[in-house]
PDB file of C-alpha atoms in Angstrom:
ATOM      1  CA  UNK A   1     308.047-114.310 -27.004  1.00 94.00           C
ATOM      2  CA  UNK A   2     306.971-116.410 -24.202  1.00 94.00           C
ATOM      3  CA  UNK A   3     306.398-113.362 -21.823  1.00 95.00           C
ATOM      4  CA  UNK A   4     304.901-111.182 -24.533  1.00 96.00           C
ATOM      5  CA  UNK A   5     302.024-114.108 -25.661  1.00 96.00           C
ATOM      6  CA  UNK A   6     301.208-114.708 -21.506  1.00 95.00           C
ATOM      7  CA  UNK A   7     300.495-111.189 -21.251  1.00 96.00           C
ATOM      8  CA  UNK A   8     298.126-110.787 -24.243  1.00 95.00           C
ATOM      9  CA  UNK A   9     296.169-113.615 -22.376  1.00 95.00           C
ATOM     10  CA  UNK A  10     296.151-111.480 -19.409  1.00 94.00           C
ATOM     11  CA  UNK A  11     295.023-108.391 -21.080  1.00 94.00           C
ATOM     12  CA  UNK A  12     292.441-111.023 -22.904  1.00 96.00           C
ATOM     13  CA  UNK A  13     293.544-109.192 -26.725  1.00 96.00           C
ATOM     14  CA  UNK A  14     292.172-110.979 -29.587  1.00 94.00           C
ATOM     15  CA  UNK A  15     294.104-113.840 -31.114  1.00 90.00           C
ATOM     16  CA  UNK A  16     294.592-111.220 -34.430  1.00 93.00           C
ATOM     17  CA  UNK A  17     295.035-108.368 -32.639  1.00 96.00           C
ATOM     18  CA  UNK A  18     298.409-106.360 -33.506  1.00 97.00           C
ATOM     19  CA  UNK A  19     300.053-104.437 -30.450  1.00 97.00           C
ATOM     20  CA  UNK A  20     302.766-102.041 -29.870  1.00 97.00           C
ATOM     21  CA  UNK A  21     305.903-102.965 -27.144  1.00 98.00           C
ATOM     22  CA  UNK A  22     307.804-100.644 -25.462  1.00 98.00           C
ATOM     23  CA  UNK A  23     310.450-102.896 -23.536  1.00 98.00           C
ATOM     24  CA  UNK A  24     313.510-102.301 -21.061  1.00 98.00           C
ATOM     25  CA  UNK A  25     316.191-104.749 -20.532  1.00 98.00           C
ATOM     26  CA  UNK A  26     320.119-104.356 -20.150  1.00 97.00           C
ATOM     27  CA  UNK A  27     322.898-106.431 -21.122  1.00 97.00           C
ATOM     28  CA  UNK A  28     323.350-109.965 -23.336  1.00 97.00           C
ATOM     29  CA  UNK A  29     318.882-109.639 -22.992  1.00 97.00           C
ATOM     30  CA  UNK A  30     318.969-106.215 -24.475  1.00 98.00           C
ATOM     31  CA  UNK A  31     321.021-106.984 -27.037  1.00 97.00           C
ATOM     32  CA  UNK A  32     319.355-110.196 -27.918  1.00 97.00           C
ATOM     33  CA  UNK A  33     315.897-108.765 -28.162  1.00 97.00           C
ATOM     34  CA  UNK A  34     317.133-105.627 -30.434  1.00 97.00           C
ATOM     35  CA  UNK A  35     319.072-108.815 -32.876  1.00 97.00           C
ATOM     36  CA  UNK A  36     315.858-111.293 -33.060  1.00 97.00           C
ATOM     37  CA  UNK A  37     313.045-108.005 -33.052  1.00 97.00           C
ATOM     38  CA  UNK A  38     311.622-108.648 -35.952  1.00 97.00           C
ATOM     39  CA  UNK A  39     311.267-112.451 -35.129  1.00 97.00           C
ATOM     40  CA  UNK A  40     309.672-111.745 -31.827  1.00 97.00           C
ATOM     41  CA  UNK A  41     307.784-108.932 -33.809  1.00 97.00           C
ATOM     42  CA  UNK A  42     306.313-111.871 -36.165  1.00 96.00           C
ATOM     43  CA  UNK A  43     305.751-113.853 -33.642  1.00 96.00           C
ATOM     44  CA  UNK A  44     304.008-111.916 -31.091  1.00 96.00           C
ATOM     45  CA  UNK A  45     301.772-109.701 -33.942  1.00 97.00           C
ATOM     46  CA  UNK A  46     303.656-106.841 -32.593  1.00 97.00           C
ATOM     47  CA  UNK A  47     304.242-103.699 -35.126  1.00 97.00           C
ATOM     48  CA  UNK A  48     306.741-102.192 -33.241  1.00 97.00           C
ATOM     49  CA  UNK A  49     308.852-103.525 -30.325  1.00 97.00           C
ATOM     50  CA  UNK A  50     310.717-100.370 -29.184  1.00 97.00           C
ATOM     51  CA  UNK A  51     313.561-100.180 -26.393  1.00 97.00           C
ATOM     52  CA  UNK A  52     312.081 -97.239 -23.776  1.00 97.00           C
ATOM     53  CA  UNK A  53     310.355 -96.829 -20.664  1.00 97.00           C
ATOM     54  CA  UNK A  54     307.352 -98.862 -20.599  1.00 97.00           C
ATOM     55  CA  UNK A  55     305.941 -97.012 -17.901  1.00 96.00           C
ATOM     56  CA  UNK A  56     304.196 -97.703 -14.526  1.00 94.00           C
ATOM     57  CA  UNK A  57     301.526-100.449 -16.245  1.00 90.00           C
ATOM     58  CA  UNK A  58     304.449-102.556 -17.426  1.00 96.00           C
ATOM     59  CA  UNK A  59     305.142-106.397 -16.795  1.00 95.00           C
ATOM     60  CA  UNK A  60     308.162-107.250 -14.781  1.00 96.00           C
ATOM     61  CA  UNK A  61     309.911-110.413 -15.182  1.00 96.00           C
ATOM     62  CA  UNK A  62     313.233-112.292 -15.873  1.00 95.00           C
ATOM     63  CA  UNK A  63     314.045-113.982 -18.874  1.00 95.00           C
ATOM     64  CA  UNK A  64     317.072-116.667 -17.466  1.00 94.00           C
ATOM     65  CA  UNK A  65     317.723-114.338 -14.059  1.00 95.00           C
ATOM     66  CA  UNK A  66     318.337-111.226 -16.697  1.00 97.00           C
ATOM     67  CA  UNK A  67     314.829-108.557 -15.546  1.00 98.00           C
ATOM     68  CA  UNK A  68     312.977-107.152 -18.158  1.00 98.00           C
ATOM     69  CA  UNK A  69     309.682-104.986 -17.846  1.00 98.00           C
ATOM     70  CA  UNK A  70     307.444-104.408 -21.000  1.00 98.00           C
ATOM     71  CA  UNK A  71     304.274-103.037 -21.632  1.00 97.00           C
ATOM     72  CA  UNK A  72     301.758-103.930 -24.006  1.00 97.00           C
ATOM     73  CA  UNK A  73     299.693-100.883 -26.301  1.00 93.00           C
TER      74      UNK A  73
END
């Protein structure tokens, strides 16, 4: 959630505004973010969070030394 809100701020998106995430993770991460989607969904005003390629704009980080990239539509 924490990665997803910091990039909104980057991209400067509108408190309100909904957004689409495509995501790629492996592992105890991937399988944590396809149990708690909805939550992060909620959380983040995201209408879909989708596993996939998130493509060449995507954010790369870690999330406890696991890496997941993600990109924001």
């Amino acid at each position: 959630i924490n990665r997803i809100q910091n990039a909104r701020k980057v991209l400067d998106l509108r408190y309100e505004q909904r957004i689409e995430v495509i995501w790629s993770a492996e592992g105890v991460l991937a399988e944590a973010i396809a149990e708690h989607a909805a939550w992060i969904g909620k959380e983040t005003l995201a209408t879909s969070l989708e596993p996939g390629d998130p493509g060449s704009d995507a954010q790369e980080t870690d999330v406890d030394g696991a890496p997941l990239r993600f990109a924001i539509r």
